[in-house]
């Protein structure tokens, strides 16, 4: 039997972060992961994270994964891959299958960081080729370089469904529609908006009835649902698609905690059945802790902080850091986690549908919740989205209280302000003049900032917007300007393309359109 002070199960964002924290304190740490490579879901995440600097805001997930792996490697953290933890037994004994052998380990402390699994829903034809989970689609695209399909129906409008829809578009796929049985879009409005402006339709209060085809998907049937989520006869619609992508939530993979005889609870706000935890993340079995999605479904940013917070507690328990140092670390991590757990999408607000105004008193966009984009009339209720000044000026179409503030840090002249509460809707200081650098546009994790110049002498306006598709537009290219809903508005010409290493592959593309479309043109199609 092999012995280690700390065994971490799972090399995802929570597990790696925990191992790094414990190793820094001087502990003997080993990490087991059943996959062929560490990093968990991070290496599938090509989008920019939300939060603030301390949460890796505006960094892409796979880059965060690379940084975590480097830090763990430099510290000498032992990570055993293709290692399946089979069970946790009395006195914190762990059995691990490595190839054809089963090894026994014993630890003083164990952190379970096994993450979550995708939920699936049964419907006619749900088991034929072409029906896949959103995570599987990300694996195909972002790890294996394979298009999951040509035309995809996305089932689910939470952050996973919206993010994967956009990544499918980036991979050259067409999104036939985004549907959800819920009456409103479940994820961040900015994620929905960047999908909608490409022309993707949203069908809320709709579910999938059938996947057509025998040996592969050849189409789908969806239908509207009533208040009890039952399909309404006569509302069926045929959807032309060759792939159906399921993104209907995640469930904590808490089997090992249950196996270890930890007290379990079922909490819908945490995503299902989880171990009952103390404020320090400890289960009812002394010395066994949980961190990350296995403790309750949240974003990867939260998982990393949880991992470090749990590990600093263990380091103090094991005598590697002082009580004073633990108090300092724990307070810092708790505060960082608290910033992410504010606003409309905080864990405690999961399932709420009664929002009428933002924290600032701005009316909630009902069109955004139903169709994925803010209407022209609704956008007028947000000062930062209707900012007017001679010359180039920012238009910020961020209309929900989500935890994010990279725009504030990106502006070199302090024109944009979020404040200490990172869920506040950004404000624009009208006393300052925008220099048109485009850093706020490129840094916005939700792609919700535009630069507009609508007081030119030639009756035209310029609109600068974020662009993350290939091939990239070139100066002189001509195409079509699209509205927030993806509607074709007018002819457009590309007049500038900004690319900067600090923008991390987000281009700031400027198109010229007739001045009457300055307030509505938000995307470009070649």
Coordinates of C-alpha atoms in Angstrom, one line a residue:
X1 CA 0.0 0.0 0.0
X2 CA 1.3 3.4 -1.0
X3 CA 0.9 6.4 1.3
X4 CA 0.5 10.1 0.6
X5 CA -0.5 13.0 2.8
X6 CA -3.1 14.2 0.3
X7 CA -4.9 12.4 -2.5
X8 CA -6.7 14.6 -5.0
X9 CA -9.2 12.8 -7.2
X10 CA -9.7 14.7 -10.5
X11 CA -7.2 16.9 -12.4
X12 CA -9.7 19.5 -13.5
X13 CA -9.7 23.1 -12.5
X14 CA -10.6 22.4 -8.9
X15 CA -8.3 19.4 -8.4
X16 CA -5.3 21.0 -10.0
X17 CA -5.8 24.2 -8.1
X18 CA -6.1 22.3 -4.8
X19 CA -3.0 20.3 -5.5
X20 CA -1.0 23.4 -6.3
X21 CA -2.1 25.1 -3.1
X22 CA -1.2 22.1 -1.0
X23 CA 2.1 21.5 -2.7
X24 CA 3.1 25.2 -2.2
X25 CA 2.5 24.7 1.5
X26 CA 4.9 21.7 1.5
X27 CA 2.5 18.8 1.5
X28 CA 3.0 15.4 -0.3
X29 CA 0.3 15.4 -2.9
X30 CA -0.8 13.0 -5.7
X31 CA -3.5 13.6 -8.2
X32 CA -5.5 10.8 -10.0
X33 CA -7.5 11.4 -13.2
X34 CA -9.2 8.8 -15.4
X35 CA -8.5 10.8 -18.6
X36 CA -5.5 10.7 -20.9
X37 CA -4.7 14.4 -20.2
X38 CA -5.1 16.7 -17.2
X39 CA -7.1 19.9 -17.1
X40 CA -10.6 18.7 -17.2
X41 CA -13.0 20.9 -19.2
X42 CA -10.5 23.8 -19.4
X43 CA -8.9 22.6 -22.6
X44 CA -12.3 22.6 -24.3
X45 CA -12.9 26.2 -23.4
X46 CA -11.8 28.5 -26.1
X47 CA -13.9 31.4 -25.0
X48 CA -12.8 34.2 -22.6
X49 CA -13.7 33.8 -18.9
X50 CA -15.8 36.3 -16.9
X51 CA -15.1 37.8 -13.5
X52 CA -12.1 40.1 -12.7
X53 CA -8.3 39.7 -12.9
X54 CA -8.3 37.4 -9.9
X55 CA -10.7 35.1 -11.6
X56 CA -8.7 35.0 -14.9
X57 CA -11.2 37.3 -16.6
X58 CA -10.7 37.8 -20.4
X59 CA -8.4 34.8 -20.5
X60 CA -9.4 31.8 -22.6
X61 CA -10.1 28.6 -20.7
X62 CA -7.4 26.5 -22.4
X63 CA -4.8 29.1 -21.6
X64 CA -5.8 29.0 -18.0
X65 CA -5.4 25.2 -18.2
X66 CA -1.9 25.6 -19.7
X67 CA -0.9 27.9 -16.8
X68 CA -2.3 25.6 -14.2
X69 CA -0.5 22.6 -15.7
X70 CA 2.8 24.5 -15.8
X71 CA 2.4 25.7 -12.2
X72 CA 1.7 22.1 -11.1
X73 CA 4.6 20.7 -13.1
X74 CA 7.1 23.4 -11.9
X75 CA 6.1 22.6 -8.3
X76 CA 6.5 18.8 -8.8
X77 CA 2.9 17.8 -8.3
X78 CA 2.5 14.1 -9.1
X79 CA -0.4 13.6 -11.6
X80 CA -1.3 10.0 -12.6
X81 CA -3.4 9.8 -15.7
X82 CA -5.6 7.0 -17.0
X83 CA -6.1 6.2 -13.4
X84 CA -9.6 5.3 -12.3
X85 CA -10.4 5.7 -8.6
X86 CA -12.7 2.7 -7.9
X87 CA -13.6 3.5 -4.3
X88 CA -12.8 5.3 -1.1
X89 CA -13.0 3.0 2.0
X90 CA -12.5 3.2 5.8
X91 CA -9.5 5.1 7.1
X92 CA -9.2 6.9 3.8
X93 CA -8.0 4.0 1.8
X94 CA -8.3 4.4 -2.0
X95 CA -8.3 1.8 -4.7
X96 CA -7.1 2.9 -8.1
X97 CA -7.1 0.9 -11.4
X98 CA -4.0 1.7 -13.4
X99 CA -4.2 -0.4 -16.7
X100 CA -4.8 -4.0 -15.7
X101 CA -3.6 -3.5 -12.1
X102 CA -5.4 -2.3 -9.0
X103 CA -3.3 -0.3 -6.6
X104 CA -4.1 0.6 -3.0
X105 CA -3.3 4.0 -1.5
X106 CA -3.8 5.5 1.9
X107 CA -4.0 9.2 2.7
X108 CA -4.4 11.6 5.6
X109 CA -6.7 13.8 3.5
X110 CA -8.7 13.3 0.4
X111 CA -10.2 15.9 -1.9
X112 CA -12.9 14.7 -4.3
X113 CA -12.9 16.9 -7.4
X114 CA -14.5 14.6 -9.9
X115 CA -16.6 17.4 -11.6
X116 CA -19.9 16.8 -13.2
X117 CA -21.6 14.8 -16.0
X118 CA -23.9 15.9 -18.8
X119 CA -27.6 15.3 -18.4
X120 CA -29.5 13.7 -21.2
X121 CA -33.2 13.6 -22.1
X122 CA -35.0 10.7 -23.7
X123 CA -37.1 11.3 -26.8
X124 CA -37.9 9.3 -29.9
X125 CA -34.7 8.5 -31.7
X126 CA -32.5 9.9 -29.0
X127 CA -30.1 7.0 -29.3
X128 CA -29.3 7.2 -33.0
X129 CA -25.9 8.6 -34.3
X130 CA -25.9 12.4 -34.5
X131 CA -27.5 13.0 -31.0
X132 CA -24.6 14.1 -28.8
X133 CA -24.0 16.0 -25.7
X134 CA -22.6 19.6 -25.8
X135 CA -19.4 18.4 -24.0
X136 CA -18.9 15.8 -26.7
X137 CA -19.3 18.5 -29.3
X138 CA -16.6 20.6 -27.6
X139 CA -14.3 17.6 -27.4
X140 CA -14.7 16.9 -31.2
X141 CA -14.2 20.5 -32.1
X142 CA -11.6 21.9 -29.7
X143 CA -9.6 18.8 -28.9
X144 CA -9.8 16.6 -31.9
X145 CA -10.4 19.2 -34.7
X146 CA -13.5 17.5 -36.0
X147 CA -16.8 19.2 -37.0
X148 CA -19.6 17.5 -35.1
X149 CA -22.0 18.1 -38.0
X150 CA -23.0 20.5 -40.7
X151 CA -26.4 21.8 -39.3
X152 CA -27.0 21.5 -35.6
X153 CA -30.1 21.9 -33.4
X154 CA -29.0 23.0 -29.9
X155 CA -31.3 21.8 -27.1
X156 CA -30.7 24.0 -24.1
X157 CA -30.1 27.7 -23.7
X158 CA -27.9 27.7 -20.5
X159 CA -24.4 29.0 -20.7
X160 CA -23.1 25.6 -21.9
X161 CA -25.6 25.5 -24.8
X162 CA -25.0 29.2 -25.7
X163 CA -21.2 28.9 -25.6
X164 CA -21.1 25.7 -27.5
X165 CA -23.5 27.1 -30.1
X166 CA -21.1 30.0 -30.7
X167 CA -18.1 27.6 -30.9
X168 CA -20.0 25.4 -33.4
X169 CA -20.4 28.6 -35.5
X170 CA -16.7 29.3 -35.2
X171 CA -16.0 25.7 -36.4
X172 CA -18.0 26.4 -39.6
X173 CA -21.2 24.7 -38.6
X174 CA -24.7 26.1 -39.1
X175 CA -27.0 26.4 -36.0
X176 CA -30.6 25.5 -37.1
X177 CA -32.0 26.9 -33.8
X178 CA -31.5 27.0 -30.1
X179 CA -34.5 25.6 -28.2
X180 CA -35.4 25.3 -24.5
X181 CA -38.4 24.0 -22.6
X182 CA -38.0 26.9 -20.1
X183 CA -39.8 30.1 -20.9
X184 CA -36.6 32.2 -21.0
X185 CA -33.0 32.0 -22.0
X186 CA -31.1 30.3 -19.1
X187 CA -27.6 31.6 -19.7
X188 CA -26.0 35.0 -19.8
X189 CA -27.7 37.4 -22.2
X190 CA -24.4 38.5 -23.7
X191 CA -23.8 34.8 -24.8
X192 CA -27.3 34.7 -26.3
X193 CA -26.8 38.0 -28.1
X194 CA -23.6 37.1 -29.8
X195 CA -25.3 33.9 -31.2
X196 CA -28.5 35.7 -32.2
X197 CA -26.7 38.5 -34.1
X198 CA -25.4 35.8 -36.5
X199 CA -29.0 35.0 -37.4
X200 CA -29.7 31.9 -35.2
X201 CA -33.4 31.7 -34.1
X202 CA -34.4 31.0 -30.5
X203 CA -37.4 29.0 -29.6
X204 CA -38.2 29.2 -25.9
X205 CA -41.0 27.1 -24.3
X206 CA -40.1 24.4 -26.9
X207 CA -38.9 20.8 -26.5
X208 CA -37.6 18.1 -28.9
X209 CA -40.2 15.5 -29.8
X210 CA -38.3 13.3 -32.2
X211 CA -34.9 12.8 -33.9
X212 CA -35.6 11.7 -37.5
X213 CA -33.6 9.1 -39.3
X214 CA -32.6 5.5 -38.8
X215 CA -28.8 5.1 -39.0
X216 CA -28.1 8.9 -38.5
X217 CA -30.0 12.1 -37.8
X218 CA -31.8 13.6 -40.8
X219 CA -33.9 16.1 -39.0
X220 CA -35.8 16.8 -35.8
X221 CA -39.4 17.6 -34.7
X222 CA -39.9 20.2 -31.9
X223 CA -43.1 21.4 -30.3
X224 CA -44.2 24.2 -28.0
X225 CA -44.8 23.2 -24.3
X226 CA -47.4 24.4 -21.8
X227 CA -46.8 25.7 -18.3
X228 CA -46.3 22.1 -17.2
X229 CA -43.7 21.4 -19.9
X230 CA -46.1 19.2 -21.8
X231 CA -46.0 19.4 -25.6
X232 CA -49.0 21.2 -27.1
X233 CA -50.6 19.2 -29.9
X234 CA -50.6 21.0 -33.2
X235 CA -47.5 23.1 -32.5
X236 CA -45.0 20.7 -34.0
X237 CA -42.3 22.1 -36.3
X238 CA -39.8 20.2 -38.5
X239 CA -36.2 21.3 -38.1
X240 CA -33.7 20.6 -40.9
X241 CA -30.5 19.4 -39.2
X242 CA -28.0 16.5 -39.2
X243 CA -26.9 16.8 -35.6
X244 CA -28.8 17.3 -32.3
X245 CA -26.7 18.7 -29.5
X246 CA -28.0 18.3 -25.9
X247 CA -27.1 20.9 -23.3
X248 CA -29.7 20.5 -20.6
X249 CA -27.5 20.9 -17.5
X250 CA -25.0 19.0 -15.5
X251 CA -25.2 16.7 -12.5
X252 CA -22.4 16.4 -9.8
X253 CA -20.4 13.2 -10.1
X254 CA -20.8 12.5 -6.4
X255 CA -20.6 8.7 -6.4
X256 CA -17.3 8.5 -4.6
X257 CA -18.5 10.7 -1.8
X258 CA -21.5 8.4 -1.4
X259 CA -19.2 5.4 -1.6
X260 CA -17.1 6.9 1.2
X261 CA -20.3 7.0 3.4
X262 CA -20.4 10.8 3.4
X263 CA -23.8 12.3 4.4
X264 CA -25.5 13.3 1.1
X265 CA -28.2 15.9 0.3
X266 CA -30.3 16.6 -2.8
X267 CA -30.3 20.3 -3.7
X268 CA -31.6 21.4 -7.1
X269 CA -29.7 24.7 -6.8
X270 CA -26.5 22.6 -6.6
X271 CA -27.5 20.5 -9.6
X272 CA -28.6 17.3 -7.8
X273 CA -27.2 15.0 -5.1
X274 CA -24.0 16.3 -3.3
X275 CA -22.2 15.6 -0.1
X276 CA -23.2 17.7 2.9
X277 CA -20.3 20.1 3.4
X278 CA -19.0 22.3 6.2
X279 CA -18.0 25.9 5.4
X280 CA -14.5 24.6 4.7
X281 CA -15.7 22.0 2.2
X282 CA -15.3 19.1 4.5
X283 CA -17.7 16.2 4.3
X284 CA -19.2 14.3 7.3
X285 CA -16.3 12.0 7.1
X286 CA -13.3 13.7 8.7
X287 CA -10.5 14.4 6.3
X288 CA -12.5 14.0 3.1
X289 CA -13.3 17.2 1.2
X290 CA -15.1 18.1 -2.0
X291 CA -14.4 21.0 -4.4
X292 CA -15.6 22.1 -7.8
X293 CA -18.7 20.9 -9.6
X294 CA -18.9 17.8 -7.4
X295 CA -19.9 20.2 -4.6
X296 CA -22.4 22.1 -6.7
X297 CA -22.5 23.2 -10.3
X298 CA -20.8 26.5 -10.9
X299 CA -18.4 28.0 -13.4
X300 CA -14.7 26.9 -13.7
X301 CA -13.6 30.2 -12.1
X302 CA -15.4 29.2 -8.9
X303 CA -14.1 25.7 -9.0
X304 CA -10.5 26.9 -9.1
X305 CA -11.0 29.1 -6.1
X306 CA -12.9 26.4 -4.2
X307 CA -10.0 24.0 -4.8
X308 CA -7.5 26.5 -3.3
X309 CA -9.7 27.3 -0.4
X310 CA -10.2 23.6 0.5
X311 CA -6.5 23.0 0.2
X312 CA -5.5 25.9 2.4
X313 CA -7.7 24.5 5.1
X314 CA -6.1 21.1 4.8
X315 CA -2.6 22.6 4.9
X316 CA -3.5 24.3 8.2
X317 CA -5.1 21.1 9.6
X318 CA -1.9 19.2 8.7
X319 CA 0.3 21.8 10.4
X320 CA 1.9 23.2 7.2
X321 CA 0.7 26.8 7.6
X322 CA -0.2 28.8 10.7
X323 CA -3.7 29.7 11.8
X324 CA -3.0 33.3 10.9
X325 CA -1.9 32.4 7.4
X326 CA -4.9 30.1 7.0
X327 CA -7.3 32.9 8.1
X328 CA -5.7 35.3 5.6
X329 CA -5.9 32.8 2.7
X330 CA -9.4 31.6 3.5
X331 CA -10.7 35.1 3.7
X332 CA -9.1 36.1 0.4
X333 CA -10.5 33.0 -1.4
X334 CA -13.9 33.4 0.2
X335 CA -14.1 37.1 -0.9
X336 CA -13.0 36.2 -4.4
X337 CA -15.7 33.4 -4.5
X338 CA -18.3 35.8 -3.1
X339 CA -17.7 38.2 -6.0
X340 CA -18.6 35.5 -8.5
X341 CA -21.7 34.5 -6.4
X342 CA -23.5 37.8 -6.9
X343 CA -26.0 39.1 -9.4
X344 CA -28.8 37.5 -11.3
X345 CA -27.0 34.3 -12.0
X346 CA -25.7 33.6 -8.4
X347 CA -26.3 30.0 -7.2
X348 CA -28.9 31.1 -4.7
X349 CA -30.9 32.7 -7.6
X350 CA -31.0 29.5 -9.7
X351 CA -34.5 29.0 -11.0
X352 CA -35.8 32.5 -10.3
X353 CA -37.9 33.9 -13.1
X354 CA -39.3 37.0 -11.3
X355 CA -36.7 39.6 -12.3
X356 CA -38.3 42.9 -13.5
X357 CA -35.4 45.3 -13.1
X358 CA -31.6 45.1 -12.8
X359 CA -29.8 46.1 -9.5
X360 CA -29.6 49.6 -11.0
X361 CA -33.3 49.8 -11.7
X362 CA -33.1 49.3 -15.5
X363 CA -36.0 47.3 -16.9
X364 CA -35.2 43.7 -17.8
X365 CA -35.2 43.0 -21.5
X366 CA -38.0 40.5 -22.1
X367 CA -37.0 40.2 -25.8
X368 CA -33.6 39.0 -24.7
X369 CA -35.1 36.3 -22.5
X370 CA -37.5 35.1 -25.2
X371 CA -35.5 35.6 -28.4
X372 CA -31.9 36.0 -27.4
X373 CA -31.4 39.7 -28.3
X374 CA -32.4 43.1 -26.9
X375 CA -34.9 45.0 -29.0
X376 CA -34.2 48.4 -30.4
X377 CA -36.8 50.0 -28.0
X378 CA -35.5 48.1 -24.9
X379 CA -31.8 49.1 -25.5
X380 CA -32.8 52.7 -25.1
X381 CA -33.3 52.0 -21.4
X382 CA -29.6 51.5 -20.8
X383 CA -27.5 54.7 -20.7
X384 CA -24.2 53.0 -21.6
X385 CA -25.9 51.5 -24.7
X386 CA -27.1 54.9 -25.9
X387 CA -24.1 57.0 -25.1
X388 CA -23.7 59.8 -27.6
X389 CA -20.7 62.0 -28.3
X390 CA -18.9 63.5 -31.3
X391 CA -16.4 61.1 -32.8
X392 CA -15.8 57.5 -31.9
X393 CA -17.6 56.4 -28.7
X394 CA -18.3 53.1 -26.9
X395 CA -21.7 51.5 -26.9
X396 CA -22.0 48.9 -24.1
X397 CA -24.9 46.5 -24.6
X398 CA -24.4 44.7 -21.3
X399 CA -27.9 44.5 -19.8
X400 CA -27.7 42.0 -16.9
X401 CA -25.9 41.9 -13.6
X402 CA -23.3 39.3 -14.3
X403 CA -19.8 39.1 -12.6
X404 CA -17.4 40.7 -15.1
X405 CA -15.3 43.8 -15.3
X406 CA -12.4 43.5 -17.9
X407 CA -13.8 46.5 -19.8
X408 CA -13.0 48.7 -16.8
X409 CA -9.3 47.5 -16.7
X410 CA -8.9 47.5 -20.5
X411 CA -9.8 51.2 -21.1
X412 CA -6.5 53.2 -20.9
X413 CA -8.2 56.5 -20.1
X414 CA -10.7 55.3 -17.5
X415 CA -13.7 56.0 -19.7
X416 CA -15.5 52.8 -18.6
X417 CA -16.4 52.2 -15.0
X418 CA -17.9 49.1 -13.3
X419 CA -16.9 49.8 -9.7
X420 CA -16.1 47.5 -6.8
X421 CA -19.2 45.3 -7.4
X422 CA -18.2 43.4 -10.5
X423 CA -21.9 42.5 -11.2
X424 CA -22.7 46.1 -11.8
X425 CA -23.7 47.2 -15.3
X426 CA -20.8 49.3 -16.8
X427 CA -21.1 53.1 -16.9
X428 CA -19.5 55.5 -19.3
X429 CA -17.8 58.7 -18.2
X430 CA -19.2 61.2 -20.7
X431 CA -16.7 63.9 -19.7
X432 CA -13.9 61.8 -21.4
X433 CA -13.3 61.3 -25.1
X434 CA -12.8 57.8 -26.4
X435 CA -9.4 57.3 -28.2
X436 CA -10.8 54.4 -30.4
X437 CA -8.1 51.9 -29.4
X438 CA -10.7 49.1 -29.3
X439 CA -9.2 47.3 -26.2
X440 CA -12.6 47.4 -24.5
X441 CA -14.2 45.7 -27.5
X442 CA -11.6 42.9 -27.6
X443 CA -11.5 42.5 -23.8
X444 CA -15.2 42.1 -23.2
X445 CA -15.8 38.4 -22.4
X446 CA -19.4 38.8 -23.6
X447 CA -18.6 40.6 -26.9
X448 CA -21.1 43.3 -25.9
X449 CA -19.1 46.4 -26.6
X450 CA -19.1 48.4 -29.9
X451 CA -17.4 51.6 -31.0
X452 CA -19.6 53.9 -33.1
X453 CA -18.9 57.1 -35.0
X454 CA -22.1 58.5 -36.4
X455 CA -21.2 62.1 -37.0
X456 CA -19.1 61.8 -40.1
X457 CA -19.5 64.3 -42.9
X458 CA -20.3 61.7 -45.6
X459 CA -23.7 60.5 -44.3
X460 CA -22.1 57.3 -43.3
X461 CA -21.2 55.8 -39.9
X462 CA -18.6 53.3 -38.7
X463 CA -19.3 50.5 -36.3
X464 CA -16.5 48.5 -34.7
X465 CA -17.3 45.1 -33.3
X466 CA -15.5 41.9 -32.0
X467 CA -14.9 39.2 -34.5
X468 CA -13.7 35.6 -33.9
X469 CA -14.4 33.8 -37.1
X470 CA -12.2 32.6 -40.0
X471 CA -11.5 33.7 -42.6
X472 CA -11.0 37.2 -41.2
X473 CA -12.4 40.2 -43.1
X474 CA -9.9 42.4 -44.9
X475 CA -10.0 46.1 -45.4
X476 CA -12.0 46.8 -48.6
X477 CA -14.2 43.7 -48.2
X478 CA -17.9 44.3 -48.9
X479 CA -20.8 42.4 -47.4
X480 CA -23.9 42.8 -45.3
X481 CA -24.5 44.5 -42.0
X482 CA -26.6 42.4 -39.6
X483 CA -28.8 43.6 -36.7
X484 CA -28.9 42.3 -33.1
X485 CA -31.4 39.7 -34.4
X486 CA -29.2 38.7 -37.3
X487 CA -31.6 40.5 -39.8
X488 CA -29.9 41.8 -42.9
X489 CA -29.9 45.6 -42.7
X490 CA -27.8 47.1 -45.5
X491 CA -24.6 46.9 -47.5
X492 CA -21.4 47.3 -45.4
X493 CA -17.7 47.8 -46.2
X494 CA -14.8 46.9 -44.0
X495 CA -12.6 49.9 -43.4
X496 CA -10.4 48.7 -40.6
X497 CA -9.2 45.5 -38.9
X498 CA -7.3 45.8 -35.6
X499 CA -5.2 42.9 -34.3
X500 CA -3.1 43.1 -31.2
X501 CA -1.4 40.3 -29.2
X502 CA -3.2 41.7 -26.1
X503 CA -6.5 41.1 -27.8
X504 CA -5.8 37.3 -27.8
X505 CA -7.1 36.5 -31.3
X506 CA -10.2 38.7 -31.0
X507 CA -10.2 41.1 -34.0
X508 CA -11.8 44.5 -33.8
X509 CA -13.4 44.9 -37.2
X510 CA -14.8 48.3 -38.3
X511 CA -17.5 48.5 -41.0
X512 CA -19.0 51.5 -42.8
X513 CA -22.8 51.7 -43.0
X514 CA -25.4 54.4 -43.7
X515 CA -25.7 56.6 -40.7
X516 CA -29.3 55.6 -40.0
X517 CA -28.0 52.1 -39.2
X518 CA -25.4 53.2 -36.6
X519 CA -27.6 52.2 -33.7
X520 CA -28.7 48.8 -35.1
X521 CA -25.8 47.4 -37.2
X522 CA -23.9 45.0 -34.9
X523 CA -22.4 42.2 -37.1
X524 CA -21.1 41.6 -40.6
X525 CA -21.6 38.8 -43.1
X526 CA -19.3 38.5 -46.1

